[in-house]
Every structure is written in C-alpha cells, then in structure tokens.
C-alpha cells in the first residue's frame, strides 16, 4: 500500500455498503428473487458447483423450499438485519456475520431452484466480509483484498477477450447481441435494449468500436495494481460499465458496484 494513502472511517464505509446493499435487496424483492417466490419449486439444478451438492446432501435447500414460513422468515430476516447493520454501530460485526450467513443460505437455495448460477453474486460476499471483523485493522486488510479481487475480475475479463479472439472478429459483438435479445425480438420488440441492439447489429463497425471501448475500460483497471491514485476514476468507469452493459446487453452487473465501493475507501 502507498504509505501516503489514507482511508475513510470503517463506520462510514459500512453505512455506504449497507445502504447500497439495501437498495440491491429491495430490487431483488421487486424482481421476484425471494425464497417465497420459489417456494415448493419441483426443479433444481446443482450443476458442477460442489457447494450446492454439499448443501443438497445436508438437505438444507430442500427443507427451506418445502416450508413457506421458513422461507418468509429468511427473506424478511435478512432485510431486518441489513437495516440493523445500517443504523446500529454497536456490535455491528456480529449482525454483519449473521447477515452474511443467512444471505449465503438464501443465495444457494434460490440459485439451486432457479437453475441459474450467477457468478456476480460473489461480489456481495467479498464486499460484506470485511464488516464481519471486530478489529479495524482486519477489516482494513479485507477491504484491500476486496479491491484487488475487483481488479482481478475486470482485468481477467479483458484478458480473455484478447486470448479467445473476440477482438479479432469484427462481427463478434453483433452476433452476441443477436443471440442475447432473441427473447425480446419475439416477446417485447419495443424494449429499449432491443432497439439499441437492433441498431448496433445493423451497424457492425460501430458495434465493434464499442466492444473495443469495453475492452479498454476493463483493461484500465490494471492501473489499480500499481497505484490507488486513479481509484476514483476507476470507480466512475465501473459505474458506466455496469449501467451500459445492462442497457446494451441486459447483463446485471450492479452487484459489482457494491465491491466497487472499495475503490472509494482509499484516498491519496
């Protein structure tokens, strides 16, 4: 770490984290991704995730899925814990630890029965983990880890775009958009994302140019490995990345913004 770098207080960082996490959780309630929404679902898929297989062997997801009251208590218990962590500073690390545990149980149960395993959900756990430590120096170290974890996500994504040949194929992005919006083309052709995608599909050169911009945006995060001087600019790039990929490609990346708060924790 740069010896001249300082950081905001853990309390302020916690309020920002839990405030934004509350917004994300309310969005999940609105979008129907609660345990009560998947109650009594007959279909489940663990894929190749060994954590999910272990959970199924222990019968936790099945028990939750078959009891509406348990599902309701977990859903609204998590909401209550977020509010407690947001407004109560005393023994916050205990409440944060309980929140992290219950949110983990909720996530693997939801994703098992939704048959959809979302990788970006991991950003929530990495962002919340520092607040589960009682000592400030340990929390500080874990926030530093979260910052580098975020940098890794963006840089490795740029690396694979280069290695897999995506940048060398001028029609790649147009093809991606075509496949990503097949459902909208059939069910909701007036959707703004489909209109944007249609325009870019028809203008391959512009689509390729935007794909290069995406690549450069992700590659810029390599600067964070060497210095914290550009963190505030990287945070702005991250916001633009999350918003634009949602409108252009309907990829939900707002969880990564929770981890992006580590970029504004440190300041020169």
PDB file of C-alpha atoms in Angstrom:
ATOM      1  CA  UNK A   1       0.000   0.000   0.000  1.00  0.00           C
ATOM      2  CA  UNK A   2       1.131   3.550  -0.759  1.00  0.00           C
ATOM      3  CA  UNK A   3       2.456   4.949   2.553  1.00  0.00           C
ATOM      4  CA  UNK A   4       0.839   8.337   1.817  1.00  0.00           C
ATOM      5  CA  UNK A   5      -2.606   6.811   1.301  1.00  0.00           C
ATOM      6  CA  UNK A   6      -5.346   7.243   3.903  1.00  0.00           C
ATOM      7  CA  UNK A   7      -8.859   5.880   4.100  1.00  0.00           C
ATOM      8  CA  UNK A   8     -12.335   6.870   5.240  1.00  0.00           C
ATOM      9  CA  UNK A   9     -13.614   5.535   8.561  1.00  0.00           C
ATOM     10  CA  UNK A  10     -14.881   1.964   8.784  1.00  0.00           C
ATOM     11  CA  UNK A  11     -18.208   3.298  10.079  1.00  0.00           C
ATOM     12  CA  UNK A  12     -18.710   5.492   7.004  1.00  0.00           C
ATOM     13  CA  UNK A  13     -17.663   2.649   4.730  1.00  0.00           C
ATOM     14  CA  UNK A  14     -20.144   0.324   6.476  1.00  0.00           C
ATOM     15  CA  UNK A  15     -23.016   2.782   6.032  1.00  0.00           C
ATOM     16  CA  UNK A  16     -22.266   3.114   2.314  1.00  0.00           C
ATOM     17  CA  UNK A  17     -22.035  -0.668   1.905  1.00  0.00           C
ATOM     18  CA  UNK A  18     -25.231  -1.486   3.817  1.00  0.00           C
ATOM     19  CA  UNK A  19     -27.110   1.435   2.256  1.00  0.00           C
ATOM     20  CA  UNK A  20     -26.379   0.238  -1.266  1.00  0.00           C
ATOM     21  CA  UNK A  21     -26.866  -3.414  -0.278  1.00  0.00           C
ATOM     22  CA  UNK A  22     -30.342  -2.445   0.978  1.00  0.00           C
ATOM     23  CA  UNK A  23     -31.165  -0.966  -2.436  1.00  0.00           C
ATOM     24  CA  UNK A  24     -29.966  -4.138  -4.157  1.00  0.00           C
ATOM     25  CA  UNK A  25     -32.061  -6.268  -1.802  1.00  0.00           C
ATOM     26  CA  UNK A  26     -35.182  -4.175  -2.414  1.00  0.00           C
ATOM     27  CA  UNK A  27     -34.586  -4.608  -6.143  1.00  0.00           C
ATOM     28  CA  UNK A  28     -34.398  -8.378  -5.608  1.00  0.00           C
ATOM     29  CA  UNK A  29     -37.720  -8.247  -3.757  1.00  0.00           C
ATOM     30  CA  UNK A  30     -39.256  -6.285  -6.636  1.00  0.00           C
ATOM     31  CA  UNK A  31     -37.874  -8.658  -9.285  1.00  0.00           C
ATOM     32  CA  UNK A  32     -39.229 -11.783  -7.590  1.00  0.00           C
ATOM     33  CA  UNK A  33     -35.981 -13.420  -6.477  1.00  0.00           C
ATOM     34  CA  UNK A  34     -37.013 -14.174  -2.911  1.00  0.00           C
ATOM     35  CA  UNK A  35     -37.260 -17.593  -1.312  1.00  0.00           C
ATOM     36  CA  UNK A  36     -41.031 -17.243  -1.078  1.00  0.00           C
ATOM     37  CA  UNK A  37     -41.115 -16.780  -4.857  1.00  0.00           C
ATOM     38  CA  UNK A  38     -39.504 -20.191  -5.408  1.00  0.00           C
ATOM     39  CA  UNK A  39     -41.479 -21.935  -2.651  1.00  0.00           C
ATOM     40  CA  UNK A  40     -42.264 -25.559  -3.426  1.00  0.00           C
ATOM     41  CA  UNK A  41     -40.437 -25.471  -6.752  1.00  0.00           C
ATOM     42  CA  UNK A  42     -40.087 -29.066  -8.047  1.00  0.00           C
ATOM     43  CA  UNK A  43     -36.995 -28.473 -10.205  1.00  0.00           C
ATOM     44  CA  UNK A  44     -33.445 -27.933  -9.001  1.00  0.00           C
ATOM     45  CA  UNK A  45     -30.005 -27.981 -10.614  1.00  0.00           C
ATOM     46  CA  UNK A  46     -26.658 -28.073  -8.816  1.00  0.00           C
ATOM     47  CA  UNK A  47     -24.524 -28.203 -11.937  1.00  0.00           C
ATOM     48  CA  UNK A  48     -20.833 -28.676 -11.139  1.00  0.00           C
ATOM     49  CA  UNK A  49     -20.920 -26.499  -8.022  1.00  0.00           C
ATOM     50  CA  UNK A  50     -19.651 -28.661  -5.142  1.00  0.00           C
ATOM     51  CA  UNK A  51     -21.029 -26.239  -2.535  1.00  0.00           C
ATOM     52  CA  UNK A  52     -24.513 -26.774  -3.939  1.00  0.00           C
ATOM     53  CA  UNK A  53     -24.056 -30.534  -3.961  1.00  0.00           C
ATOM     54  CA  UNK A  54     -22.950 -30.456  -0.307  1.00  0.00           C
ATOM     55  CA  UNK A  55     -25.975 -28.323   0.582  1.00  0.00           C
ATOM     56  CA  UNK A  56     -28.282 -30.824  -1.139  1.00  0.00           C
ATOM     57  CA  UNK A  57     -26.676 -33.711   0.748  1.00  0.00           C
ATOM     58  CA  UNK A  58     -27.269 -31.861   4.020  1.00  0.00           C
ATOM     59  CA  UNK A  59     -30.920 -31.282   2.987  1.00  0.00           C
ATOM     60  CA  UNK A  60     -30.884 -27.540   3.821  1.00  0.00           C
ATOM     61  CA  UNK A  61     -32.267 -26.240   0.493  1.00  0.00           C
ATOM     62  CA  UNK A  62     -34.975 -28.908   0.366  1.00  0.00           C
ATOM     63  CA  UNK A  63     -36.110 -28.073   3.907  1.00  0.00           C
ATOM     64  CA  UNK A  64     -36.296 -24.343   3.164  1.00  0.00           C
ATOM     65  CA  UNK A  65     -38.021 -24.862  -0.170  1.00  0.00           C
ATOM     66  CA  UNK A  66     -40.759 -27.006   1.407  1.00  0.00           C
ATOM     67  CA  UNK A  67     -41.594 -24.642   4.282  1.00  0.00           C
ATOM     68  CA  UNK A  68     -43.156 -21.305   3.356  1.00  0.00           C
ATOM     69  CA  UNK A  69     -42.802 -19.850   6.855  1.00  0.00           C
ATOM     70  CA  UNK A  70     -39.067 -20.619   6.951  1.00  0.00           C
ATOM     71  CA  UNK A  71     -38.630 -19.006   3.540  1.00  0.00           C
ATOM     72  CA  UNK A  72     -40.558 -15.923   4.691  1.00  0.00           C
ATOM     73  CA  UNK A  73     -38.522 -15.631   7.894  1.00  0.00           C
ATOM     74  CA  UNK A  74     -35.231 -15.831   5.967  1.00  0.00           C
ATOM     75  CA  UNK A  75     -36.306 -13.271   3.361  1.00  0.00           C
ATOM     76  CA  UNK A  76     -37.506 -10.673   5.827  1.00  0.00           C
ATOM     77  CA  UNK A  77     -34.953 -11.584   8.486  1.00  0.00           C
ATOM     78  CA  UNK A  78     -32.207 -10.604   6.033  1.00  0.00           C
ATOM     79  CA  UNK A  79     -33.977  -7.311   5.306  1.00  0.00           C
ATOM     80  CA  UNK A  80     -34.201  -6.590   9.040  1.00  0.00           C
ATOM     81  CA  UNK A  81     -30.505  -7.396   9.549  1.00  0.00           C
ATOM     82  CA  UNK A  82     -29.498  -5.032   6.745  1.00  0.00           C
ATOM     83  CA  UNK A  83     -31.427  -2.211   8.439  1.00  0.00           C
ATOM     84  CA  UNK A  84     -29.881  -3.062  11.823  1.00  0.00           C
ATOM     85  CA  UNK A  85     -26.368  -3.046  10.337  1.00  0.00           C
ATOM     86  CA  UNK A  86     -27.080   0.251   8.599  1.00  0.00           C
ATOM     87  CA  UNK A  87     -28.236   2.158  11.674  1.00  0.00           C
ATOM     88  CA  UNK A  88     -26.692   0.385  14.673  1.00  0.00           C
ATOM     89  CA  UNK A  89     -22.943   0.665  15.106  1.00  0.00           C
ATOM     90  CA  UNK A  90     -22.567  -1.258  18.384  1.00  0.00           C
ATOM     91  CA  UNK A  91     -21.600  -4.917  17.807  1.00  0.00           C
ATOM     92  CA  UNK A  92     -22.181  -4.393  14.083  1.00  0.00           C
ATOM     93  CA  UNK A  93     -19.696  -7.158  13.234  1.00  0.00           C
ATOM     94  CA  UNK A  94     -21.948  -9.741  14.920  1.00  0.00           C
ATOM     95  CA  UNK A  95     -25.029  -8.642  12.978  1.00  0.00           C
ATOM     96  CA  UNK A  96     -22.987  -8.466   9.761  1.00  0.00           C
ATOM     97  CA  UNK A  97     -21.720 -12.031  10.281  1.00  0.00           C
ATOM     98  CA  UNK A  98     -25.270 -13.296  10.797  1.00  0.00           C
ATOM     99  CA  UNK A  99     -26.404 -11.368   7.722  1.00  0.00           C
ATOM    100  CA  UNK A 100     -23.635 -12.882   5.608  1.00  0.00           C
ATOM    101  CA  UNK A 101     -24.557 -16.403   6.759  1.00  0.00           C
ATOM    102  CA  UNK A 102     -28.287 -16.027   6.097  1.00  0.00           C
ATOM    103  CA  UNK A 103     -27.702 -14.327   2.752  1.00  0.00           C
ATOM    104  CA  UNK A 104     -25.414 -17.208   1.741  1.00  0.00           C
ATOM    105  CA  UNK A 105     -28.128 -19.742   2.631  1.00  0.00           C
ATOM    106  CA  UNK A 106     -30.698 -17.718   0.712  1.00  0.00           C
ATOM    107  CA  UNK A 107     -28.498 -17.377  -2.364  1.00  0.00           C
ATOM    108  CA  UNK A 108     -27.571 -21.024  -2.838  1.00  0.00           C
ATOM    109  CA  UNK A 109     -31.195 -22.068  -2.226  1.00  0.00           C
ATOM    110  CA  UNK A 110     -32.567 -19.551  -4.738  1.00  0.00           C
ATOM    111  CA  UNK A 111     -29.978 -20.399  -7.366  1.00  0.00           C
ATOM    112  CA  UNK A 112     -30.473 -24.134  -6.938  1.00  0.00           C
ATOM    113  CA  UNK A 113     -34.198 -23.895  -7.624  1.00  0.00           C
ATOM    114  CA  UNK A 114     -33.880 -21.161 -10.244  1.00  0.00           C
ATOM    115  CA  UNK A 115     -31.414 -23.415 -12.127  1.00  0.00           C
ATOM    116  CA  UNK A 116     -29.285 -20.327 -12.709  1.00  0.00           C
ATOM    117  CA  UNK A 117     -25.891 -19.890 -11.072  1.00  0.00           C
ATOM    118  CA  UNK A 118     -24.859 -16.222 -11.075  1.00  0.00           C
ATOM    119  CA  UNK A 119     -21.139 -15.557 -10.619  1.00  0.00           C
ATOM    120  CA  UNK A 120     -21.538 -11.855  -9.843  1.00  0.00           C
ATOM    121  CA  UNK A 121     -23.293 -12.702  -6.573  1.00  0.00           C
ATOM    122  CA  UNK A 122     -19.843 -13.385  -5.101  1.00  0.00           C
ATOM    123  CA  UNK A 123     -19.170  -9.625  -5.098  1.00  0.00           C
ATOM    124  CA  UNK A 124     -21.766  -9.238  -2.341  1.00  0.00           C
ATOM    125  CA  UNK A 125     -19.948 -11.644  -0.047  1.00  0.00           C
ATOM    126  CA  UNK A 126     -16.491 -10.179  -0.655  1.00  0.00           C
ATOM    127  CA  UNK A 127     -17.833  -6.661  -0.007  1.00  0.00           C
ATOM    128  CA  UNK A 128     -19.631  -7.642   3.218  1.00  0.00           C
ATOM    129  CA  UNK A 129     -16.871  -9.862   4.616  1.00  0.00           C
ATOM    130  CA  UNK A 130     -14.640  -7.014   5.959  1.00  0.00           C
ATOM    131  CA  UNK A 131     -17.501  -5.808   8.161  1.00  0.00           C
ATOM    132  CA  UNK A 132     -17.647  -9.177   9.906  1.00  0.00           C
ATOM    133  CA  UNK A 133     -14.325  -8.496  11.663  1.00  0.00           C
ATOM    134  CA  UNK A 134     -14.253  -6.893  15.082  1.00  0.00           C
ATOM    135  CA  UNK A 135     -10.810  -5.306  14.764  1.00  0.00           C
ATOM    136  CA  UNK A 136     -10.483  -2.392  12.389  1.00  0.00           C
ATOM    137  CA  UNK A 137      -7.060  -3.453  11.098  1.00  0.00           C
ATOM    138  CA  UNK A 138      -8.505  -6.807   9.975  1.00  0.00           C
ATOM    139  CA  UNK A 139     -11.429  -5.086   8.288  1.00  0.00           C
ATOM    140  CA  UNK A 140      -8.996  -2.735   6.570  1.00  0.00           C
ATOM    141  CA  UNK A 141      -6.966  -5.670   5.252  1.00  0.00           C
ATOM    142  CA  UNK A 142     -10.071  -7.415   3.890  1.00  0.00           C
ATOM    143  CA  UNK A 143     -11.219  -4.228   2.144  1.00  0.00           C
ATOM    144  CA  UNK A 144      -7.803  -4.138   0.486  1.00  0.00           C
ATOM    145  CA  UNK A 145      -8.367  -7.738  -0.590  1.00  0.00           C
ATOM    146  CA  UNK A 146     -11.802  -6.807  -1.990  1.00  0.00           C
ATOM    147  CA  UNK A 147     -10.234  -4.028  -4.032  1.00  0.00           C
ATOM    148  CA  UNK A 148      -7.747  -6.399  -5.666  1.00  0.00           C
ATOM    149  CA  UNK A 149     -10.457  -9.009  -6.176  1.00  0.00           C
ATOM    150  CA  UNK A 150     -12.455  -6.417  -8.129  1.00  0.00           C
ATOM    151  CA  UNK A 151      -9.406  -5.512 -10.211  1.00  0.00           C
ATOM    152  CA  UNK A 152      -8.840  -9.193 -10.955  1.00  0.00           C
ATOM    153  CA  UNK A 153     -12.430  -9.628 -12.201  1.00  0.00           C
ATOM    154  CA  UNK A 154     -12.164  -6.763 -14.687  1.00  0.00           C
ATOM    155  CA  UNK A 155      -8.613  -7.435 -15.877  1.00  0.00           C
ATOM    156  CA  UNK A 156      -9.145 -11.176 -16.355  1.00  0.00           C
ATOM    157  CA  UNK A 157     -12.276 -10.400 -18.386  1.00  0.00           C
ATOM    158  CA  UNK A 158     -10.239  -8.145 -20.685  1.00  0.00           C
ATOM    159  CA  UNK A 159      -7.529 -10.813 -20.905  1.00  0.00           C
ATOM    160  CA  UNK A 160      -9.972 -13.495 -22.073  1.00  0.00           C
ATOM    161  CA  UNK A 161     -11.454 -11.173 -24.700  1.00  0.00           C
ATOM    162  CA  UNK A 162      -7.969 -10.898 -26.169  1.00  0.00           C
ATOM    163  CA  UNK A 163      -6.884 -14.535 -25.787  1.00  0.00           C
ATOM    164  CA  UNK A 164     -10.143 -16.041 -27.082  1.00  0.00           C
ATOM    165  CA  UNK A 165     -10.012 -13.989 -30.261  1.00  0.00           C
ATOM    166  CA  UNK A 166     -13.094 -11.863 -29.592  1.00  0.00           C
ATOM    167  CA  UNK A 167     -11.255  -8.683 -30.540  1.00  0.00           C
ATOM    168  CA  UNK A 168     -10.076 -10.112 -33.850  1.00  0.00           C
ATOM    169  CA  UNK A 169     -13.609 -10.898 -35.083  1.00  0.00           C
ATOM    170  CA  UNK A 170     -15.329  -7.664 -36.238  1.00  0.00           C
ATOM    171  CA  UNK A 171     -18.772  -9.294 -36.214  1.00  0.00           C
ATOM    172  CA  UNK A 172     -18.423 -10.820 -32.751  1.00  0.00           C
ATOM    173  CA  UNK A 173     -20.311  -8.191 -30.749  1.00  0.00           C
ATOM    174  CA  UNK A 174     -23.160  -8.005 -33.265  1.00  0.00           C
ATOM    175  CA  UNK A 175     -23.556 -11.791 -33.046  1.00  0.00           C
ATOM    176  CA  UNK A 176     -23.584 -11.652 -29.244  1.00  0.00           C
ATOM    177  CA  UNK A 177     -26.307  -9.002 -29.259  1.00  0.00           C
ATOM    178  CA  UNK A 178     -28.359 -11.005 -31.743  1.00  0.00           C
ATOM    179  CA  UNK A 179     -28.359 -14.084 -29.506  1.00  0.00           C
ATOM    180  CA  UNK A 180     -28.873 -12.153 -26.268  1.00  0.00           C
ATOM    181  CA  UNK A 181     -32.038 -10.451 -27.492  1.00  0.00           C
ATOM    182  CA  UNK A 182     -33.846 -13.322 -29.197  1.00  0.00           C
ATOM    183  CA  UNK A 183     -36.484 -13.336 -26.457  1.00  0.00           C
ATOM    184  CA  UNK A 184     -37.130  -9.606 -26.809  1.00  0.00           C
ATOM    185  CA  UNK A 185     -37.360  -9.950 -30.579  1.00  0.00           C
ATOM    186  CA  UNK A 186     -40.262 -12.354 -30.057  1.00  0.00           C
ATOM    187  CA  UNK A 187     -41.955 -11.107 -26.895  1.00  0.00           C
ATOM    188  CA  UNK A 188     -41.147  -7.409 -26.484  1.00  0.00           C
ATOM    189  CA  UNK A 189     -39.638  -5.831 -29.633  1.00  0.00           C
ATOM    190  CA  UNK A 190     -40.353  -2.292 -28.363  1.00  0.00           C
ATOM    191  CA  UNK A 191     -37.941  -2.742 -25.428  1.00  0.00           C
ATOM    192  CA  UNK A 192     -35.208  -0.089 -25.390  1.00  0.00           C
ATOM    193  CA  UNK A 193     -32.445  -2.721 -25.145  1.00  0.00           C
ATOM    194  CA  UNK A 194     -33.748  -4.456 -28.257  1.00  0.00           C
ATOM    195  CA  UNK A 195     -33.900  -1.156 -30.151  1.00  0.00           C
ATOM    196  CA  UNK A 196     -30.285  -0.404 -29.207  1.00  0.00           C
ATOM    197  CA  UNK A 197     -29.220  -3.943 -30.136  1.00  0.00           C
ATOM    198  CA  UNK A 198     -31.009  -3.759 -33.495  1.00  0.00           C
ATOM    199  CA  UNK A 199     -29.250  -0.503 -34.346  1.00  0.00           C
ATOM    200  CA  UNK A 200     -25.827  -1.945 -33.425  1.00  0.00           C
ATOM    201  CA  UNK A 201     -26.486  -5.180 -35.328  1.00  0.00           C
ATOM    202  CA  UNK A 202     -27.206  -3.104 -38.414  1.00  0.00           C
ATOM    203  CA  UNK A 203     -24.054  -1.005 -37.862  1.00  0.00           C
ATOM    204  CA  UNK A 204     -21.324  -3.588 -37.314  1.00  0.00           C
ATOM    205  CA  UNK A 205     -18.476  -1.058 -37.362  1.00  0.00           C
ATOM    206  CA  UNK A 206     -19.994   0.941 -34.508  1.00  0.00           C
ATOM    207  CA  UNK A 207     -20.691  -2.244 -32.554  1.00  0.00           C
ATOM    208  CA  UNK A 208     -17.054  -3.323 -32.962  1.00  0.00           C
ATOM    209  CA  UNK A 209     -15.861   0.111 -31.841  1.00  0.00           C
ATOM    210  CA  UNK A 210     -17.996  -0.087 -28.684  1.00  0.00           C
ATOM    211  CA  UNK A 211     -16.674  -3.575 -27.976  1.00  0.00           C
ATOM    212  CA  UNK A 212     -13.123  -2.215 -28.134  1.00  0.00           C
ATOM    213  CA  UNK A 213     -14.123   0.532 -25.707  1.00  0.00           C
ATOM    214  CA  UNK A 214     -15.463  -2.145 -23.351  1.00  0.00           C
ATOM    215  CA  UNK A 215     -12.149  -3.989 -23.613  1.00  0.00           C
ATOM    216  CA  UNK A 216     -10.114  -0.827 -22.903  1.00  0.00           C
ATOM    217  CA  UNK A 217     -12.394   0.077 -19.969  1.00  0.00           C
ATOM    218  CA  UNK A 218     -11.763  -3.295 -18.337  1.00  0.00           C
ATOM    219  CA  UNK A 219      -8.058  -3.161 -19.140  1.00  0.00           C
ATOM    220  CA  UNK A 220      -7.752   0.252 -17.436  1.00  0.00           C
ATOM    221  CA  UNK A 221      -8.232  -1.465 -14.077  1.00  0.00           C
ATOM    222  CA  UNK A 222      -4.710  -2.854 -14.351  1.00  0.00           C
ATOM    223  CA  UNK A 223      -3.639   0.603 -13.136  1.00  0.00           C
ATOM    224  CA  UNK A 224      -5.124  -0.253  -9.759  1.00  0.00           C
ATOM    225  CA  UNK A 225      -2.475  -2.933  -9.249  1.00  0.00           C
ATOM    226  CA  UNK A 226       0.267  -0.339  -9.133  1.00  0.00           C
ATOM    227  CA  UNK A 227      -1.377   2.742  -7.585  1.00  0.00           C
ATOM    228  CA  UNK A 228      -4.516   3.985  -5.851  1.00  0.00           C
ATOM    229  CA  UNK A 229      -4.154   7.405  -7.455  1.00  0.00           C
ATOM    230  CA  UNK A 230      -6.746   6.652 -10.157  1.00  0.00           C
ATOM    231  CA  UNK A 231      -9.257   4.799  -7.965  1.00  0.00           C
ATOM    232  CA  UNK A 232     -11.956   7.489  -8.131  1.00  0.00           C
ATOM    233  CA  UNK A 233     -11.763   7.453 -11.944  1.00  0.00           C
ATOM    234  CA  UNK A 234     -11.879   3.673 -11.987  1.00  0.00           C
ATOM    235  CA  UNK A 235     -14.985   3.859  -9.804  1.00  0.00           C
ATOM    236  CA  UNK A 236     -16.665   6.134 -12.362  1.00  0.00           C
ATOM    237  CA  UNK A 237     -15.651   3.737 -15.149  1.00  0.00           C
ATOM    238  CA  UNK A 238     -17.146   0.881 -13.139  1.00  0.00           C
ATOM    239  CA  UNK A 239     -20.472   2.705 -12.811  1.00  0.00           C
ATOM    240  CA  UNK A 240     -20.520   3.365 -16.573  1.00  0.00           C
ATOM    241  CA  UNK A 241     -19.622  -0.288 -17.219  1.00  0.00           C
ATOM    242  CA  UNK A 242     -22.467  -1.594 -15.028  1.00  0.00           C
ATOM    243  CA  UNK A 243     -25.112   0.769 -16.413  1.00  0.00           C
ATOM    244  CA  UNK A 244     -24.222   0.465 -20.094  1.00  0.00           C
ATOM    245  CA  UNK A 245     -23.853  -3.336 -20.121  1.00  0.00           C
ATOM    246  CA  UNK A 246     -27.312  -3.510 -18.545  1.00  0.00           C
ATOM    247  CA  UNK A 247     -28.934  -1.364 -21.236  1.00  0.00           C
ATOM    248  CA  UNK A 248     -26.902  -2.710 -24.180  1.00  0.00           C
ATOM    249  CA  UNK A 249     -26.685  -6.386 -23.243  1.00  0.00           C
ATOM    250  CA  UNK A 250     -29.126  -6.846 -20.330  1.00  0.00           C
ATOM    251  CA  UNK A 251     -26.297  -8.172 -18.163  1.00  0.00           C
ATOM    252  CA  UNK A 252     -26.966  -7.449 -14.495  1.00  0.00           C
ATOM    253  CA  UNK A 253     -23.689  -6.069 -13.129  1.00  0.00           C
ATOM    254  CA  UNK A 254     -24.950  -3.873 -10.292  1.00  0.00           C
ATOM    255  CA  UNK A 255     -23.647  -6.281  -7.653  1.00  0.00           C
ATOM    256  CA  UNK A 256     -20.116  -5.441  -8.760  1.00  0.00           C
ATOM    257  CA  UNK A 257     -20.721  -1.806  -7.769  1.00  0.00           C
ATOM    258  CA  UNK A 258     -21.009  -2.968  -4.160  1.00  0.00           C
ATOM    259  CA  UNK A 259     -17.464  -4.265  -4.422  1.00  0.00           C
ATOM    260  CA  UNK A 260     -16.525  -1.101  -6.296  1.00  0.00           C
ATOM    261  CA  UNK A 261     -17.036   0.865  -3.070  1.00  0.00           C
ATOM    262  CA  UNK A 262     -13.596  -0.452  -2.032  1.00  0.00           C
ATOM    263  CA  UNK A 263     -12.216   1.973  -4.628  1.00  0.00           C
ATOM    264  CA  UNK A 264     -13.519   4.980  -2.708  1.00  0.00           C
ATOM    265  CA  UNK A 265     -12.434   3.616   0.684  1.00  0.00           C
ATOM    266  CA  UNK A 266      -8.821   4.529  -0.012  1.00  0.00           C
ATOM    267  CA  UNK A 267      -7.788   8.063  -0.867  1.00  0.00           C
ATOM    268  CA  UNK A 268      -4.464   9.701  -1.581  1.00  0.00           C
TER     269      UNK A 268
END
